[in-house]
Coordinates of C-alpha atoms in Angstrom, one line a residue:
X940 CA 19.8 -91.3 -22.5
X941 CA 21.9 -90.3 -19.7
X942 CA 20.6 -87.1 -17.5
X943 CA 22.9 -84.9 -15.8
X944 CA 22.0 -81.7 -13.7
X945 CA 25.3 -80.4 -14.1
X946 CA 25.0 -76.6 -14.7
X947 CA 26.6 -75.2 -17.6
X948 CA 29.5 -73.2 -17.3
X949 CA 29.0 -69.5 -16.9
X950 CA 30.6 -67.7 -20.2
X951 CA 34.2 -65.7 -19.8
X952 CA 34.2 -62.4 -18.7
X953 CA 35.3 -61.8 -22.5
X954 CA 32.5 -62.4 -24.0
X955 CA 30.3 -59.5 -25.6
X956 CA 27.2 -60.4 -23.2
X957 CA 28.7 -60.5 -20.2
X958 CA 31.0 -57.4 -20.5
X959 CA 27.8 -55.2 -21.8
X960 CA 26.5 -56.1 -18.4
X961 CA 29.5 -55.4 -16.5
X962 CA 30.6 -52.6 -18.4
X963 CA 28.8 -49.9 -15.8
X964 CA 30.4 -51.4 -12.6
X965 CA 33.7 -50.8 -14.4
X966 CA 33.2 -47.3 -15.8
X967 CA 31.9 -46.8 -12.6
X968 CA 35.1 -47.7 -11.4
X969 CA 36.7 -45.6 -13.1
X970 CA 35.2 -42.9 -12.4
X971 CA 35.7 -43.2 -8.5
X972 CA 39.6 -44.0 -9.2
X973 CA 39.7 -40.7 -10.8
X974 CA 38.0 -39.0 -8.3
X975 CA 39.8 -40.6 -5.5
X976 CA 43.4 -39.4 -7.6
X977 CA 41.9 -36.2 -7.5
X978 CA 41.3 -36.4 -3.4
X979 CA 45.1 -36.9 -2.4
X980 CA 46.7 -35.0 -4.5
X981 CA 44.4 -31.8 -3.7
X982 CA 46.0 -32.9 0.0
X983 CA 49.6 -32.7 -1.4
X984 CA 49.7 -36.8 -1.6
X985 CA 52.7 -37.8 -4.3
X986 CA 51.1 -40.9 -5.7
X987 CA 54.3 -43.7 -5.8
X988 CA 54.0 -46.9 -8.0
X989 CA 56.3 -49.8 -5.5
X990 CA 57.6 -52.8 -7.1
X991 CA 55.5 -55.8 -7.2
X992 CA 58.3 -58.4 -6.8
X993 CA 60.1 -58.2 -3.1
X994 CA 62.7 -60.1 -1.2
X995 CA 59.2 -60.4 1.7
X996 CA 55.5 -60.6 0.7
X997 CA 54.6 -59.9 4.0
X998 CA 55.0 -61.8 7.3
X999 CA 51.3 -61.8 8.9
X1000 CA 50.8 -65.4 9.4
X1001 CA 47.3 -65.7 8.1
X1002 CA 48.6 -64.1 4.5
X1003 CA 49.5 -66.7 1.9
X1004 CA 52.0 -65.6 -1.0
X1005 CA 52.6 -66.5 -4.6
X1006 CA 56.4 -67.5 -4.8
X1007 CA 58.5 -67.0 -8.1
X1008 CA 62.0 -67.1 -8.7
X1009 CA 64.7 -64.5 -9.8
X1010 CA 67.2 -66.0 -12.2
X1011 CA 70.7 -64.3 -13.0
X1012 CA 72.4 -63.8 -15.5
X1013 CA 74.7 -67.2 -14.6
X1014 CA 71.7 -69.2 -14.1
X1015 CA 71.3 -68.8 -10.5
X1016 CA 67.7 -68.6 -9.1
X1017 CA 66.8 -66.0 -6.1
X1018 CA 63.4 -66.4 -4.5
X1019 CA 61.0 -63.7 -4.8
X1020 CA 57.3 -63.2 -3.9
X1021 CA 54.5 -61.3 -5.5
X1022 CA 53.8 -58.4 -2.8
X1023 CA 50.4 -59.0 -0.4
X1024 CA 50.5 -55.3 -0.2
X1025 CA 53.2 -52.6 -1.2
X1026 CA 53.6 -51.5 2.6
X1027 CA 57.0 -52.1 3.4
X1028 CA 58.0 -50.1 -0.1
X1029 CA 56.1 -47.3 1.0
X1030 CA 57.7 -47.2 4.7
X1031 CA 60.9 -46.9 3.0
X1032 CA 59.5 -44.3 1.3
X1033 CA 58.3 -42.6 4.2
X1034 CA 61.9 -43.4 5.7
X1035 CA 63.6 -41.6 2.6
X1036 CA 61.5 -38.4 3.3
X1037 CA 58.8 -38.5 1.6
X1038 CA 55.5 -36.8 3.6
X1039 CA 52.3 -37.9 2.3
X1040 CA 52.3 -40.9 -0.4
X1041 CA 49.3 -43.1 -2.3
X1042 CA 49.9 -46.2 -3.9
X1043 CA 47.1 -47.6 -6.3
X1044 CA 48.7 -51.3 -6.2
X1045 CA 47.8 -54.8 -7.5
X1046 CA 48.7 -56.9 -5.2
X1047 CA 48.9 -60.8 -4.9
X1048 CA 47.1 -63.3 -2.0
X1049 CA 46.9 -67.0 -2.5
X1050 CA 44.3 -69.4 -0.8
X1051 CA 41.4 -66.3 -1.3
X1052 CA 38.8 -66.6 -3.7
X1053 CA 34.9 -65.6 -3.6
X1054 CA 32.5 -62.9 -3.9
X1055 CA 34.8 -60.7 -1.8
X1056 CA 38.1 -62.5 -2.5
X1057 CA 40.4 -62.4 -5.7
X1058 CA 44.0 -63.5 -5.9
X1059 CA 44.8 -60.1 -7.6
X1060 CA 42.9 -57.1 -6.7
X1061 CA 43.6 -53.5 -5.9
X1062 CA 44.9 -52.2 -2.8
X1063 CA 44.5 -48.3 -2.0
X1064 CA 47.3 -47.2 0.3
X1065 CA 48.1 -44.1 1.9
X1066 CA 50.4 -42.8 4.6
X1067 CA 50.7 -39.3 6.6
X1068 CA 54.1 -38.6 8.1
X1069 CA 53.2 -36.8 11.8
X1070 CA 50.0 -37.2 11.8
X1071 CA 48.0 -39.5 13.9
X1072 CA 45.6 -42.3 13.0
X1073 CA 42.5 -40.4 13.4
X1074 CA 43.5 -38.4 10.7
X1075 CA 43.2 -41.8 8.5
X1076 CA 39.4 -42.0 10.2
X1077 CA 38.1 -38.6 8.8
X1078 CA 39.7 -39.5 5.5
X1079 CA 37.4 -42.9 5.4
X1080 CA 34.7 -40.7 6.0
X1081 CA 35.3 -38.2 3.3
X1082 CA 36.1 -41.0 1.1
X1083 CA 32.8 -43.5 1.3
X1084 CA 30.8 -40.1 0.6
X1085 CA 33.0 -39.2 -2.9
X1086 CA 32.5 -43.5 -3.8
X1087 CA 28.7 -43.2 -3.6
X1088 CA 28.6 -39.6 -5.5
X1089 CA 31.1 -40.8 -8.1
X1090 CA 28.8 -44.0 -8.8
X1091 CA 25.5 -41.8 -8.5
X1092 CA 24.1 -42.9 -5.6
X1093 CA 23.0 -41.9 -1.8
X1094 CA 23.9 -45.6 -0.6
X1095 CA 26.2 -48.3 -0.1
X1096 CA 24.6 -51.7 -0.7
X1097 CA 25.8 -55.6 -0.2
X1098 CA 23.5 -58.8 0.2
X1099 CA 20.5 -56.4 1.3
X1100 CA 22.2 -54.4 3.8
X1101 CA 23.0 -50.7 3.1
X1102 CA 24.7 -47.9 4.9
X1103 CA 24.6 -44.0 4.6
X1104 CA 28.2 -43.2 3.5
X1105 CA 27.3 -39.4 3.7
X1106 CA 26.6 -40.1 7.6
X1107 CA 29.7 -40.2 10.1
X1108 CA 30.9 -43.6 10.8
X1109 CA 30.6 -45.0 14.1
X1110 CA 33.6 -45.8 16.4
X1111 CA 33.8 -48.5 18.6
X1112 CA 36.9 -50.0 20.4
X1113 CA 37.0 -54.2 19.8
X1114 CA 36.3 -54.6 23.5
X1115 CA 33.4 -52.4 23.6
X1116 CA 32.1 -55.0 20.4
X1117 CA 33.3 -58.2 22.4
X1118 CA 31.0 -56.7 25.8
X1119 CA 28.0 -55.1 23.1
X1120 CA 28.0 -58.2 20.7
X1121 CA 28.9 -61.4 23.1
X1122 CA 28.9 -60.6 26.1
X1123 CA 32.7 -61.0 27.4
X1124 CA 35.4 -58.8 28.9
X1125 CA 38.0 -59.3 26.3
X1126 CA 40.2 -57.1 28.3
X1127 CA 40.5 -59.5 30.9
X1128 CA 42.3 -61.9 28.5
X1129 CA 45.1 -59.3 28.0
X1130 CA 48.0 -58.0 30.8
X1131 CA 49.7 -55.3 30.7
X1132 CA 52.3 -56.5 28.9
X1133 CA 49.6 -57.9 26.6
X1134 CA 50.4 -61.2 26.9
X1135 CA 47.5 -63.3 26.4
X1136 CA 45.7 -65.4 29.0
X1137 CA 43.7 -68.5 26.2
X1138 CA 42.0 -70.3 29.0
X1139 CA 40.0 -67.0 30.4
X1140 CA 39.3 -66.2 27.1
X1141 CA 38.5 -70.1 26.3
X1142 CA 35.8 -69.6 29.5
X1143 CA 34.2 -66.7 28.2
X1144 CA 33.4 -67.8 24.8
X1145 CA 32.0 -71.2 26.4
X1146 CA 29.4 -69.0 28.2
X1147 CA 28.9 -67.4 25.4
X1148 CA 27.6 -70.5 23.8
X1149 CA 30.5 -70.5 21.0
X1150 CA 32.4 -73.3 20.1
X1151 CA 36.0 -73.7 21.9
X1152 CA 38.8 -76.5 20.6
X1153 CA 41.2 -78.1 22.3
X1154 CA 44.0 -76.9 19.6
X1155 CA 42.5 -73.2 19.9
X1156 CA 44.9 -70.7 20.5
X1157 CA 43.7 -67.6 22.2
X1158 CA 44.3 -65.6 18.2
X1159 CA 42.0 -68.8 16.8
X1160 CA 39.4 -67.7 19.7
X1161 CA 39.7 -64.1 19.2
X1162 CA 38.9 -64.9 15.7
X1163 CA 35.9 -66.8 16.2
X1164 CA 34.3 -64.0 18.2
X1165 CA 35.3 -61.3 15.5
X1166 CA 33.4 -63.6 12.3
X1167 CA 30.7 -64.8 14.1
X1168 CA 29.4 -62.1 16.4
X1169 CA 31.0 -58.8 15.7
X1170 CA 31.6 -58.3 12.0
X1171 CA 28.2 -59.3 11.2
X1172 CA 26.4 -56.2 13.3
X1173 CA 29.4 -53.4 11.9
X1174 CA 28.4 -51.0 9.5
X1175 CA 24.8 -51.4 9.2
X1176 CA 22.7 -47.8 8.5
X1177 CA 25.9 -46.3 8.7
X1178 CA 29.7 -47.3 8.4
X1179 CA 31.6 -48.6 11.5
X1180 CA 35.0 -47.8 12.6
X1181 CA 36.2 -50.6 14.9
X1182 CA 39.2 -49.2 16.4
X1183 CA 42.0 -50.1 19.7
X1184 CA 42.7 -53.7 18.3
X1185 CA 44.3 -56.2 20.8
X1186 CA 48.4 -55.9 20.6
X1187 CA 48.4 -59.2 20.0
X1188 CA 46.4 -58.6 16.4
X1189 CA 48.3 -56.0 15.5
X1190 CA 51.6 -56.7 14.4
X1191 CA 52.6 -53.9 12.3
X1192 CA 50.6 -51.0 15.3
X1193 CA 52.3 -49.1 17.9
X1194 CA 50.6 -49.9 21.1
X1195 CA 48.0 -47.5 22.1
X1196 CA 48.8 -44.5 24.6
X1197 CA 46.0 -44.8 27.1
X1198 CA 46.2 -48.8 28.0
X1199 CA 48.9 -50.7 26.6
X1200 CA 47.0 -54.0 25.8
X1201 CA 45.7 -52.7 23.0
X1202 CA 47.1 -50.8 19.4
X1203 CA 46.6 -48.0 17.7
X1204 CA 45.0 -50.1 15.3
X1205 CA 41.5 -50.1 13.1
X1206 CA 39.5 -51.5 10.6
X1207 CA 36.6 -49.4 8.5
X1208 CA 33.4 -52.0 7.9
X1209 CA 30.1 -51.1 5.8
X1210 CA 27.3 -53.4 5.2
X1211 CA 29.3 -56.1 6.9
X1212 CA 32.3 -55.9 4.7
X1213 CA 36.0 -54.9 6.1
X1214 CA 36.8 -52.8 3.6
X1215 CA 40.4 -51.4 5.6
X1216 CA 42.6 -51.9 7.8
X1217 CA 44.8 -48.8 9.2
X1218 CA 47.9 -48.7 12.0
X1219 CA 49.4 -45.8 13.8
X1220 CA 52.9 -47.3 12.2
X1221 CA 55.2 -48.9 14.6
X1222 CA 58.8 -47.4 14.1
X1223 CA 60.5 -49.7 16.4
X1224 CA 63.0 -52.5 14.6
X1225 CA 63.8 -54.8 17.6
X1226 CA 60.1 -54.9 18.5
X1227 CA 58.7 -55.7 14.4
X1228 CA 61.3 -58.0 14.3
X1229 CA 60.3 -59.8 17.4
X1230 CA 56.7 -59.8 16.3
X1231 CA 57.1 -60.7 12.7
X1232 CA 59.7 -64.1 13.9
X1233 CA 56.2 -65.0 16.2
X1234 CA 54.2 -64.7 13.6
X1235 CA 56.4 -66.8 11.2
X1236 CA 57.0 -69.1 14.2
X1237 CA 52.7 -69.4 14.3
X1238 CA 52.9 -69.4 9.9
X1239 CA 55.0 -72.6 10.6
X1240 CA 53.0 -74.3 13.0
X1241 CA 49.7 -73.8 11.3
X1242 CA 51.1 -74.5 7.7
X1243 CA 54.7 -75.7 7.6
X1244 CA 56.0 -72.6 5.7
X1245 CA 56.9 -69.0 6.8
X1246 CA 58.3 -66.3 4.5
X1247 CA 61.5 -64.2 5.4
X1248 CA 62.1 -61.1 6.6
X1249 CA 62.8 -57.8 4.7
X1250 CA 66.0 -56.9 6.5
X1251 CA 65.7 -53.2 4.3
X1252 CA 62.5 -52.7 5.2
X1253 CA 63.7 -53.7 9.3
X1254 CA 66.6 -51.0 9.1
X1255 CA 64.3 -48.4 7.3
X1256 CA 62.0 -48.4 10.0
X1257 CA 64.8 -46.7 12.3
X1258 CA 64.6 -43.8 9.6
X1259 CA 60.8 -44.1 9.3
X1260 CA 58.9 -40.8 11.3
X1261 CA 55.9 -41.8 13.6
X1262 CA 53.5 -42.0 10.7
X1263 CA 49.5 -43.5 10.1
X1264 CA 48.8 -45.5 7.4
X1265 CA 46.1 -47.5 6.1
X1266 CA 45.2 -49.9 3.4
X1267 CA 41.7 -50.2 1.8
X1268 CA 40.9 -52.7 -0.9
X1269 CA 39.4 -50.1 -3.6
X1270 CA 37.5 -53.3 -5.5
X1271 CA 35.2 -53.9 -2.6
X1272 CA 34.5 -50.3 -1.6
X1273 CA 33.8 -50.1 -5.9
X1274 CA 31.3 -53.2 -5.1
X1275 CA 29.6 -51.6 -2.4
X1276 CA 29.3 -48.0 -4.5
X1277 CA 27.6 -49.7 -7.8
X1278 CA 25.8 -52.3 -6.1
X1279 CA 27.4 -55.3 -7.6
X1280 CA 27.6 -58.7 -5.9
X1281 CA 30.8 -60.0 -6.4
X1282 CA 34.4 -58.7 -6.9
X1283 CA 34.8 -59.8 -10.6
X1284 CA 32.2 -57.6 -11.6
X1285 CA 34.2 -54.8 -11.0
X1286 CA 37.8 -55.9 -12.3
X1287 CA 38.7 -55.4 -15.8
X1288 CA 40.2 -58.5 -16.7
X1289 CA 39.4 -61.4 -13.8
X1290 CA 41.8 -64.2 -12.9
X1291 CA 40.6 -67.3 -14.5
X1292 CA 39.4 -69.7 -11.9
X1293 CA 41.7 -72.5 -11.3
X1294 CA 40.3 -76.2 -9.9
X1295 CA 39.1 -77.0 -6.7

């Protein structure tokens, strides 16, 4: 007789056994979406619902869309995409008047699946009209503390490392992280202008001891740096705030006040895990045009397909106030709260997993 060791195959998410154990993560859920509902609109947030289907999913090169077609009435098709986030629907609602909005949203990324990665998961949006983007930092804080309480516990957790989400995040610039972590002066990679310089850059990381390609591009090196020295070290005992993001990352951020090579720009991390990303909002058209075509232009080059622009969202921006806003993928933070170890555990109904 034949002998395999071929594992059998895990049973659905439907089945009675497996939902009785992840039955907790999801009521815990539940009870921190409530709770978090609760939070904004005591602030005077108006939660919004945006349209899943839009003309743009998003023009970060790195983000990969699901594509879909329209078709009319006469038969014609129109292409569509399933949103990677409802961000541009919620600038034009910022840019129709509207002060202080939260969007619960599913929202749609292809090419993304593992313990931390689903194709659909939930994204937790908000945005304050006037108000700068440390405002979005205090609201982290407040937030990781109601997460823990909600799931009845005093600590975040992932893969053995925990954090302290009733303690006050730490804030450190990317540059500080680059000199703390690697030992390089990302700064002196960036001009004024903040134009990029990849062979300094490409020098640094050598004497670092990391690996450098020939095809790197000074993003591709920036990159390395971030995965394999810095994100492992953030939020550890207590949550990290890693803020002032290189211009040249940040292609939705309006360039920082004090030193124009970098953005008002920054991502919240505990136990290792990004779990947001937040902008003071750029409100300029000509310049998000000119840095969403380079990012298409780079979408192209790396995988022969770019996405087009929103041209409402482009003219809305000229309406839009100086704003902050921030995204934060609510599944993970739910992981983190109720201690499970990977994202289906905490969605209702998972995806089915498609082949390799």
């Amino acid at each position: 007789m034949e002998r395999t060791n071929a594992q059998p195959a895990p049973s659905p998410w439907w089945t009675p056994h497996v939902h009785a154990d992840r039955r907790p993560f999801l009521m815990a859920r539940n009870r921190i979406q409530a709770a978090f509902r609760h939070f904004f609109e005591e602030r005077d947030f108006v939660e919004v619902d945006t349209a899943t289907l839009q003309v743009s999913p998003g023009n970060e090169a790195h983000l990969h869309a699901f594509a879909t077609e329209a078709i009319g009435m006469g038969g014609a098709a129109t292409p569509l995409y399933l949103h990677t986030s409802p961000e541009f629907a919620c600038k034009k609602l910022l840019a129709a008047g509207e002060p202080r909005i939260a969007c619960f949203a599913h929202v749609y990324r292809n090419r993304e699946r593992g313990p931390l990665h689903h194709p659909e998961f939930t994204m937790l949006e908000w945005y304050r009209a006037g108000a700068s983007y440390e405002a979005l930092m205090h609201d982290c804080a407040e937030l990781l503390g109601l997460a823990a309480e909600k799931a009845g516990t005093r600590i975040l957790t992932f893969r053995g490392r925990t954090v302290d989400p009733f303690r006050e995040p730490e804030r450190l610039s990317v540059a500080e992280a680059f000199r703390r972590y690697a030992s390089i002066d990302l700064l002196a990679s960036i001009d004024r202008s903040g134009a990029t310089d990849r062979e300094r850059l490409a020098a640094s990381l050598k004497e670092a001891g990391l690996r450098v390609a020939a095809d790197d591009t000074w993003s591709d090196l920036f990159s390395r740096v971030i995965v394999e020295k810095v994100e492992p070290r953030l939020g550890l005992e207590r949550a990290t705030i890693l803020d002032e993001y290189p211009v040249a990352e940040a292609a939705l951020a309006r360039p920082a006040s004090g030193d124009p090579r970098v953005a008002e720009r920054f991502e919240l991390y505990a136990c290792g895990v990004e779990l947001a990303n937040a902008f003071g909002e750029l409100t300029d058209p000509a310049e998000q045009r000119r840095r969403f075509q380079a990012e298409m232009a780079e979408k192209m080059r790396v995988y022969g397909e770019s996405y087009p622009l929103d041209e409402d969202f482009l003219a809305a921006l000229a309406l839009m106030p100086q704003a902050s806003g921030i995204a934060l993928g609510f599944d993970r933070l739910v992981m983190l709260a109720t201690g499970a170890s990977r994202i289906d555990q905490v969605l209702w109904a998972p995806v089915a997993e498609t082949a390799p």
